[in-house]
Each structure stands twice: as structure tokens, then as C-alpha cells.
GROMACS .gro file of C-alpha atoms in nm:
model
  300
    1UNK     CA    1  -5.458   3.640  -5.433
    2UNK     CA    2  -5.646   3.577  -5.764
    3UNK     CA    3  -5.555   3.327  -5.978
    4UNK     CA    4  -5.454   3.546  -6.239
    5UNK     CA    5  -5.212   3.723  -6.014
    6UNK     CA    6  -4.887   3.522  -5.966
    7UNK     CA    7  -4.645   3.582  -5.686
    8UNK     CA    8  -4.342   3.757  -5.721
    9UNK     CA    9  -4.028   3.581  -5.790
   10UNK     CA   10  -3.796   3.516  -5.486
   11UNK     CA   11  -3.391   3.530  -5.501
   12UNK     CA   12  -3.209   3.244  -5.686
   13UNK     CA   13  -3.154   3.006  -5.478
   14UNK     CA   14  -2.780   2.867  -5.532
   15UNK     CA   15  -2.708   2.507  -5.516
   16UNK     CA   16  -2.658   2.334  -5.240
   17UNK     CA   17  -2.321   2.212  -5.149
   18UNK     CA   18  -2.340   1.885  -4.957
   19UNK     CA   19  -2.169   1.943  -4.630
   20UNK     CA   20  -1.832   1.810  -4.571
   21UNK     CA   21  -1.795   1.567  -4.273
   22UNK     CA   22  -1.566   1.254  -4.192
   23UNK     CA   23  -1.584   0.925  -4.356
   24UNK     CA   24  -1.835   0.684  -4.251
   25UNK     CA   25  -1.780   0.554  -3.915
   26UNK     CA   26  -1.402   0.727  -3.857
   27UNK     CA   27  -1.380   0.848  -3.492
   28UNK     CA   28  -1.023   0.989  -3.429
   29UNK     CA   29  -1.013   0.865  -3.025
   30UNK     CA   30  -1.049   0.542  -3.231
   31UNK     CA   31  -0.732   0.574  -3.422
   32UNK     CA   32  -0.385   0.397  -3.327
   33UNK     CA   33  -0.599   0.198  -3.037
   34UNK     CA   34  -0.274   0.120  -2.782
   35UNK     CA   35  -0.328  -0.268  -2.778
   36UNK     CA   36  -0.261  -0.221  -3.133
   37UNK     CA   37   0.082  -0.004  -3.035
   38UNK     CA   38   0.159  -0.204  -2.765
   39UNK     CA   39   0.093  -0.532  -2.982
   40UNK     CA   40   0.343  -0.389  -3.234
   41UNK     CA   41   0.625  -0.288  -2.946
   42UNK     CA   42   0.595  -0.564  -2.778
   43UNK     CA   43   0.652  -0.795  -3.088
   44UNK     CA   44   0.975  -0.576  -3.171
   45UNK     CA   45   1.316  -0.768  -3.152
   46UNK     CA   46   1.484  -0.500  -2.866
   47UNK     CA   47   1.169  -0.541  -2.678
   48UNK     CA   48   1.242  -0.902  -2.605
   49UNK     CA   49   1.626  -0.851  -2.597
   50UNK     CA   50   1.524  -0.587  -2.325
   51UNK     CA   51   1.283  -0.855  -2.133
   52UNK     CA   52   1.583  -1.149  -2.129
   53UNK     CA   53   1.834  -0.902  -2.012
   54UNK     CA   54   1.682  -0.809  -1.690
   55UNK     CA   55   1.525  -1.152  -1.635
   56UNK     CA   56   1.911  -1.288  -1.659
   57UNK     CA   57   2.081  -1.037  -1.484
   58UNK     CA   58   1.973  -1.174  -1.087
   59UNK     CA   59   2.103  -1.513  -1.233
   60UNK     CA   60   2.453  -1.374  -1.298
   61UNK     CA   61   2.406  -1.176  -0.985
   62UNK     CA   62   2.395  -1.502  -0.805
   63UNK     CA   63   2.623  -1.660  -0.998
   64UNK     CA   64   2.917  -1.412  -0.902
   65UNK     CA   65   2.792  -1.419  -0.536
   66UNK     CA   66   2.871  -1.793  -0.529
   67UNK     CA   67   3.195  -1.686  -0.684
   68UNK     CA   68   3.301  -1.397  -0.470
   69UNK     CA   69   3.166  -1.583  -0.115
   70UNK     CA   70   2.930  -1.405   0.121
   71UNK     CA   71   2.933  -1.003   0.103
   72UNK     CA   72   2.906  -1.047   0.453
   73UNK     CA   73   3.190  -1.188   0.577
   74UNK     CA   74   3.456  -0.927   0.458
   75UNK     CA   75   3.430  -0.733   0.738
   76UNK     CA   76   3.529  -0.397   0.601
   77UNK     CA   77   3.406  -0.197   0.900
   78UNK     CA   78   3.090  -0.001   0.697
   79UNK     CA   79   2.767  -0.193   0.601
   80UNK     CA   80   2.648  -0.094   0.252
   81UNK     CA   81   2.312  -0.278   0.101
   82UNK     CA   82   2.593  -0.514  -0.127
   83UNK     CA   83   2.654  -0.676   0.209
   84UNK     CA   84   2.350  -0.798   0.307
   85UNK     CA   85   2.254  -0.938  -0.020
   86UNK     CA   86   2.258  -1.322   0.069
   87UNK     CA   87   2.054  -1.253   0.346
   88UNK     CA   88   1.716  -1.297   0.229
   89UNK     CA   89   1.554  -1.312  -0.100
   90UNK     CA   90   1.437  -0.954   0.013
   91UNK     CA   91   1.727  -0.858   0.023
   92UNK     CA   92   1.853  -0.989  -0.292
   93UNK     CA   93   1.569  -0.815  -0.481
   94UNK     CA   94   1.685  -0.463  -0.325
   95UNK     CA   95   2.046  -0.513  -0.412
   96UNK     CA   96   1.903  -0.574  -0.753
   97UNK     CA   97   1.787  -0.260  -0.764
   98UNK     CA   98   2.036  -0.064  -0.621
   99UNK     CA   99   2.289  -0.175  -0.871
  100UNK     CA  100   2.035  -0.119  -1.174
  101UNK     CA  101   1.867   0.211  -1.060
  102UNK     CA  102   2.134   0.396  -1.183
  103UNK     CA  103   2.219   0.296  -1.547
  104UNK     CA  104   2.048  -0.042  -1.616
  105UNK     CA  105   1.680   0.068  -1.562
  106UNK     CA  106   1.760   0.407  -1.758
  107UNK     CA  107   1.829   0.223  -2.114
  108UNK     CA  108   1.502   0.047  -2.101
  109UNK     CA  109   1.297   0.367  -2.054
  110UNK     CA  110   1.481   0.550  -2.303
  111UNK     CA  111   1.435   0.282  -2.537
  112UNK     CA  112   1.093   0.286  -2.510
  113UNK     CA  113   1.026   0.631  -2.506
  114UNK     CA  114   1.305   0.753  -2.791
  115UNK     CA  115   1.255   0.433  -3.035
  116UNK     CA  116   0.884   0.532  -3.058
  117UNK     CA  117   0.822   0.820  -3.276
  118UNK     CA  118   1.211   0.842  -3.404
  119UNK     CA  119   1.152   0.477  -3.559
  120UNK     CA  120   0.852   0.549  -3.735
  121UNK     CA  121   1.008   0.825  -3.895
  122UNK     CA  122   1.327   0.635  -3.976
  123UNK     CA  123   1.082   0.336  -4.144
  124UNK     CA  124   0.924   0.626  -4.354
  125UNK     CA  125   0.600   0.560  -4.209
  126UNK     CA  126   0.481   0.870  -3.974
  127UNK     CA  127   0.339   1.041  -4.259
  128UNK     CA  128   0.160   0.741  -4.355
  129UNK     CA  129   0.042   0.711  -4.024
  130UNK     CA  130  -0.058   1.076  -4.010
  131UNK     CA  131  -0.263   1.046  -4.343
  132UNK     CA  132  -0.482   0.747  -4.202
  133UNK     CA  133  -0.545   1.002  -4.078
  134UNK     CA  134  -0.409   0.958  -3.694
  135UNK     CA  135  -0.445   1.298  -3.555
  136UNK     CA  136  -0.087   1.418  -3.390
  137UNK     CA  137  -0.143   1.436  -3.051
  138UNK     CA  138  -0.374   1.126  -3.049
  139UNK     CA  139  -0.056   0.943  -3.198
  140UNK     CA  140   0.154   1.110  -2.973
  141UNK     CA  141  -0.029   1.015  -2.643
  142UNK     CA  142  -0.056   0.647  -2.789
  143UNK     CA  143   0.280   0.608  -2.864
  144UNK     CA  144   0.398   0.755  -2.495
  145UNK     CA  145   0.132   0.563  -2.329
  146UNK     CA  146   0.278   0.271  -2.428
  147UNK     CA  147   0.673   0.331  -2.414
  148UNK     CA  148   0.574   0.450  -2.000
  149UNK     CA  149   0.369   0.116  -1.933
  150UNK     CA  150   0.661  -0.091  -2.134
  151UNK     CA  151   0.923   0.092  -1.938
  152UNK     CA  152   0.753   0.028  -1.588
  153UNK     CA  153   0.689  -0.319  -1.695
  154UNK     CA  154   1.032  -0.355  -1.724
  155UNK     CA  155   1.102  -0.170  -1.345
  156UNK     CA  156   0.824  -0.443  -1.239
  157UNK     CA  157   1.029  -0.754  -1.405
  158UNK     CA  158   1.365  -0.702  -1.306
  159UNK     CA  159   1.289  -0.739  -0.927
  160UNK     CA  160   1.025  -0.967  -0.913
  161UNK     CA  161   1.293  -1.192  -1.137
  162UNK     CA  162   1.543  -1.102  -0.841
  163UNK     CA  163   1.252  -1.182  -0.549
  164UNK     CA  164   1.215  -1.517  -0.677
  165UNK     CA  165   1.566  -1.650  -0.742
  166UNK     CA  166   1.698  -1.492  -0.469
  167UNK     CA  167   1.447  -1.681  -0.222
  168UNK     CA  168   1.517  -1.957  -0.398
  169UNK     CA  169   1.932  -1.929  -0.356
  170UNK     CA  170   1.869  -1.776   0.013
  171UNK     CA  171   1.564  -1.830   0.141
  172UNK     CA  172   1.230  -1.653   0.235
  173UNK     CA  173   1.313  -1.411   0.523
  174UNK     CA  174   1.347  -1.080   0.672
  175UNK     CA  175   1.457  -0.779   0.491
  176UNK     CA  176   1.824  -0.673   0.716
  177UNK     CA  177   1.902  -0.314   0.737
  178UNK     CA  178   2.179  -0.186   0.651
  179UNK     CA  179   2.170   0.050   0.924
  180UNK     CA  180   2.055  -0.214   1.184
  181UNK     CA  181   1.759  -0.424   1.287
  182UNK     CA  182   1.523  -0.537   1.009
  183UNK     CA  183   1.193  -0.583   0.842
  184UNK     CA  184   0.962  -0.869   0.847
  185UNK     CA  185   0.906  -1.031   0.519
  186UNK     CA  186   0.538  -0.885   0.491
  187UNK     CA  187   0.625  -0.516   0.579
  188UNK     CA  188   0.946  -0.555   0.326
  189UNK     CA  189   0.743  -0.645  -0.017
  190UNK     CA  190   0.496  -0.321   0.035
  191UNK     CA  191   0.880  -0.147   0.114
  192UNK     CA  192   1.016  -0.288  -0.182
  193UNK     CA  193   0.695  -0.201  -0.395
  194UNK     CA  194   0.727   0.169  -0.294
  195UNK     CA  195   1.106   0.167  -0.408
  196UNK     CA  196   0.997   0.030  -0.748
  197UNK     CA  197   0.703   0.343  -0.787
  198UNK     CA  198   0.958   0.549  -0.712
  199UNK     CA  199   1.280   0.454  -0.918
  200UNK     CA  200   0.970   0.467  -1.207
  201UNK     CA  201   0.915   0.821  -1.091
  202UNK     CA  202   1.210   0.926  -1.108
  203UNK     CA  203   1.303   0.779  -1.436
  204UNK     CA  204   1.015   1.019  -1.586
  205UNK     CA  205   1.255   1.261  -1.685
  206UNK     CA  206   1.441   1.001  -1.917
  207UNK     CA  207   1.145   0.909  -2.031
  208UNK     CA  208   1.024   1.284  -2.097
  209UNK     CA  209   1.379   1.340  -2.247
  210UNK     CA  210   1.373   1.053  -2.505
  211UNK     CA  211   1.018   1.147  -2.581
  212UNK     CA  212   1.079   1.480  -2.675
  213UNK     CA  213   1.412   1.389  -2.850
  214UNK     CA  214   1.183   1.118  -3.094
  215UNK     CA  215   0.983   1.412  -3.189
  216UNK     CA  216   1.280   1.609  -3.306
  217UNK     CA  217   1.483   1.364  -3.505
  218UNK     CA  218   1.436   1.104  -3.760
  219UNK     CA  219   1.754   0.893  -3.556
  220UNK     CA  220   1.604   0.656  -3.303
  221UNK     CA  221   1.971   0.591  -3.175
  222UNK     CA  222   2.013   0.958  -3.176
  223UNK     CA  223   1.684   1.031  -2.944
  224UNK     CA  224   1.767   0.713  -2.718
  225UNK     CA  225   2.135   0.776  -2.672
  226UNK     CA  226   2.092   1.160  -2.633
  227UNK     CA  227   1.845   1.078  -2.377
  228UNK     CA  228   2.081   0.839  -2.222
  229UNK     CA  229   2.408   1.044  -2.218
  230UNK     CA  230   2.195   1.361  -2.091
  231UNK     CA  231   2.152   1.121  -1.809
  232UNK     CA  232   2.483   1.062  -1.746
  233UNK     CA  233   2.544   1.404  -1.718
  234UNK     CA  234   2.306   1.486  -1.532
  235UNK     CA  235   2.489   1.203  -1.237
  236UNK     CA  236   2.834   1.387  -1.306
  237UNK     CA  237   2.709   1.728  -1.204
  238UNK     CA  238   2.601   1.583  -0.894
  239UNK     CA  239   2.903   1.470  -0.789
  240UNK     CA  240   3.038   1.826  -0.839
  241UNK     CA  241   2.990   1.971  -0.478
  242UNK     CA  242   3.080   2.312  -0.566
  243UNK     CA  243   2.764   2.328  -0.714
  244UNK     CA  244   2.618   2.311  -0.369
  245UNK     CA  245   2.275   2.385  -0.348
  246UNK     CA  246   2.228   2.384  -0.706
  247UNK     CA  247   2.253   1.999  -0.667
  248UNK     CA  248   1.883   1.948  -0.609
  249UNK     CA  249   1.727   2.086  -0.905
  250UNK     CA  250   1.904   1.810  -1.069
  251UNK     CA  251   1.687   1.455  -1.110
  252UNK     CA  252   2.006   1.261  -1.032
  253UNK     CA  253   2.052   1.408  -0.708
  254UNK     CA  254   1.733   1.218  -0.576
  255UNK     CA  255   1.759   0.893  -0.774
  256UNK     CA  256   1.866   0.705  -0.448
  257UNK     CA  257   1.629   0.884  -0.250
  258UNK     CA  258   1.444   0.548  -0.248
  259UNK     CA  259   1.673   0.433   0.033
  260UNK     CA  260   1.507   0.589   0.297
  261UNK     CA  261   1.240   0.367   0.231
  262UNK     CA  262   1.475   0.054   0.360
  263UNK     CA  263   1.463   0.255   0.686
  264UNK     CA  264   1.289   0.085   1.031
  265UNK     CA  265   1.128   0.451   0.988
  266UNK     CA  266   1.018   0.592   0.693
  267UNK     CA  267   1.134   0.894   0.553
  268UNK     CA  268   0.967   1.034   0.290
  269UNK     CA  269   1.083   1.414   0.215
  270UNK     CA  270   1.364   1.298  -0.035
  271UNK     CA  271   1.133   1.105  -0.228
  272UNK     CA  272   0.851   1.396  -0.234
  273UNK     CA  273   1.113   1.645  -0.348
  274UNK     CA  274   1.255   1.400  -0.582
  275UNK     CA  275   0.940   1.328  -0.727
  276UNK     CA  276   0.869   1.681  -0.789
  277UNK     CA  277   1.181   1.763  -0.974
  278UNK     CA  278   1.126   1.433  -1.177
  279UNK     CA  279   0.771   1.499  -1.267
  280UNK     CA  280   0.828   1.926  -1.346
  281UNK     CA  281   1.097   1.808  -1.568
  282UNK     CA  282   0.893   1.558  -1.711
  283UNK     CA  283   0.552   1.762  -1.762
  284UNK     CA  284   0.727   2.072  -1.907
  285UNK     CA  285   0.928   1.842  -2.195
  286UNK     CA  286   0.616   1.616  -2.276
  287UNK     CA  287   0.455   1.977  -2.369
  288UNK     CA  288   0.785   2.075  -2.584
  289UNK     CA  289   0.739   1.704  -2.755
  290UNK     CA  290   0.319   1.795  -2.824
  291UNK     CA  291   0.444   2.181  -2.907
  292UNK     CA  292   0.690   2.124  -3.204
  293UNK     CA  293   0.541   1.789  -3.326
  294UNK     CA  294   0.229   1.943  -3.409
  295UNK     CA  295   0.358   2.233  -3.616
  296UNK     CA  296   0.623   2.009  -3.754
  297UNK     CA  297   0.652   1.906  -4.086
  298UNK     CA  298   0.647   1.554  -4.154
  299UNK     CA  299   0.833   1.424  -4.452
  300UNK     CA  300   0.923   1.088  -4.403
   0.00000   0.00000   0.00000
């Protein structure tokens, strides 16, 4: 080309819009890290009031053993688990559990699990939250994280609590059967570890339950006592035996399923099928929770 001869003009070029990206350094799996949740719940005033309930309760248990004599000796023709409490702290531990499977251990989880979301909401801080910005389902996933390892902390505590002052009221010793004969002290505390997995288990629909109900409602009492008295329902229908083979599609059904691991032999079909209605109930509300939470519309 000569250098008289200039080239021919090319399009405008438009300006150049910077590109938009995330602030320096934000990283949402970063957000709402759960030691900072579970710092937060565990400094919370029903936390601890949860924590000294079920530390006191195999004191009182004790205490009203001493007043009532020996289960034992009333010789009422059946053997239940009650009546072989004061034999070991084994079995002290199991009656424990057996009297705090059913109600007891369910207002803990649904604490945990309800409060969580519900409260935020109720303290007018989920939006604030939300415009860190916390993405939902990150928040979510924190905030159930948390409520399931408070609530199984809690399952852990309460018979532990039991082990320990019942071996110290009756002694370190085998675990007797109800049903006759009895386990040694090492084969009970794996026995009695699998009957604390599973009551966990099986309180996943509670949990699932007070979850979703947290996502739906701006109450925390609402979410935890919803999930509570669903519960309660749920252990009425069972006792309805017209309903037949209905009856085990219902969580409650299985909830003492656990006993057959207190059994010289092992039985484990109750707690498999229990365990599978607990954890179909539990997956397909946790998705209802995720579902509507992330379309909802946060005001408050």
C-alpha cells in the first residue's frame, strides 16, 4: 500500500463494558461457614435449657427408683425393660431410652430443625442474611446441617448421661434381657450404640417435618409444635388396628423397632424397614423445604 493510500475505515467499535463478576474474594460455599451457625445455636438460651434437661433427667430417673424400690421385685408375672433397670448401668442407659424415644428425644430435634429458619425470619433477619448475599440453598443446607448434628448430639448426651450415673448407682455389669439371658458389658455398649443410630434415624422425619415447616412460616413455635403434634399423630394412628396394614407406612410404627437390637440375636428387618420409611419421608420433605424456599419471597 502506498503511503498516500490510507486504509479503509473499519466499523465503530462501541465501548467496552467492563464485565460484571463478584466482589473481590466472595466465594458463596464460603458463606454462613457452619462453625459460625453452630457457634450461634449453640450459644442460644433453649440450646442449653435443652442440654440440662436431658443431662438431669437419669438423675430424677434414679431418684424415683430409690423412691419406688427395685422394678424387679414386683413380680407382676411379664418382664418389660422398666424391670430390669437397676440391674446394670447398661441397663439403666436403655431404660433411658426407652422412656425418651418416644416424646422426649422428639422436642429436641424439632427444636433444632423448626427454630432454624422460622427464627431468623421472626428476628427480621433472613433477608439480611440473603442480601450478604448467602445463596438459599447454601443457607438452607447450613442451617439443617447443624439443627441434625445438634439434634443427634442431643440422642448422644442423654444416654451416655444415663451410662454413667447409672453405673455409678448400680454398677458396671451385664446388659439382662428382658426376654432372658443377657449381654456382656462389651457386646452391650456396641448394642446400645446401634439403638442410639437408630432412634436418630428414625427421628429424621421430625426433623424433615420441622425443617420444611421453618421454611413455610415466619412462627418458630408454629414450625416446632406443628412438627411435634404431627408426631403425635402420627403414634395415635398406630394404635388404630383397623388400619391394619396401613400401619407400616407410618414412621411411628417402627420407632421401637430398636428393641430387637436388645435381643441375644439380632434382628434387623424392623429396623431396615423402619429406616426406609424414616429416611423416604425425610428425603422427599427436605426437597419440598429447598422447592418453595427458593421461589419464596422473603420479606422479613
Amino acid at each position: 500500500m502506498s503511503p498516500t493510500e490510507t486504509a479503509a475505515p473499519g466499523p465503530a467499535s462501541s465501548p467496552s463494558r467492563p464485565p460484571v463478576s463478584a466482589a473481590s474474594g466472595y466465594r458463596a460455599r464460603r458463606t454462613l461457614p457452619l462453625r459460625v451457625e453452630a457457634l450461634r445455636q449453640f450459644r442460644r438460651r433453649r440450646t442449653l435449657v435443652i442440654a440440662a434437661i436431658l443431662t438431669l433427667l437419669p438423675f430424677v430417673l434414679v431418684t424415683a427408683f430409690a423412691m419406688g424400690g427395685d422394678p424387679s421385685s414386683r413380680g407382676n408375672g411379664r418382664v418389660t425393660l422398666m424391670d430390669t433397670a437397676t440391674a446394670s448401668g447398661a441397663n439403666f442407659a436403655a431404660t433411658a431410652l426407652f422412656v425418651s424415644a418416644g416424646f422426649l428425644l422428639v422436642v429436641p430435634v424439632a427444636l433444632f430443625c423448626g427454630d432454624t429458619v422460622a427464627s431468623e425470619a421472626g428476628w427480621s433477619s433472613l433477608r439480611y442474611l440473603l442480601a450478604a448475599p448467602v445463596p438459599r440453598a447454601r443457607l438452607l443446607l447450613s442451617k439443617l446441617t447443624v439443627g441434625l448434628l445438634f439434634s443427634a448430639a442431643a440422642m448422644v448426651l442423654l444416654p451416655l448421661v444415663a451410662l454413667g450415673v447409672g453405673t455409678a448407682a448400680y454398677g458396671w455389669g451385664p446388659l439382662q434381657l428382658p426376654t432372658g439371658g443377657a449381654l456382656s458389658a462389651g457386646d452391650a455398649v456396641p448394642r446400645l450404640a446401634l439403638v442410639v443410630g437408630y432412634i436418630f434415624i428414625s427421628q429424621l422425619v421430625t426433623a424433615a417435618l420441622a425443617f420444611w415447616l421453618s421454611t413455610v412460616t415466619d412462627a418458630p413455635l408454629g414450625a416446632v409444635g406443628g412438627a411435634v403434634g404431627l408426631t403425635i399423630v402420627g403414634n395415635v394412628l398406630d394404635q388404630v388396628t383397623a388400619l391394619e396394614d396401613a400401619r407400616d407406612f407410618l414412621p411411628a410404627h417402627w420407632q421401637y423397632a430398636w428393641a430387637d437390637a436388645l435381643q441375644p440375636q439380632m434382628e434387623w428387618s424392623g429396623m431396615l424397614q423402619g429406616s426406609a420409611v424414616s429416611v423416604a419421608y425425610a428425603v422427599v420433605l427436605v426437597a419440598m423445604a429447598f422447592r418453595g424456599f427458593a421461589k419464596k419471597d422473603v420479606v422479613s
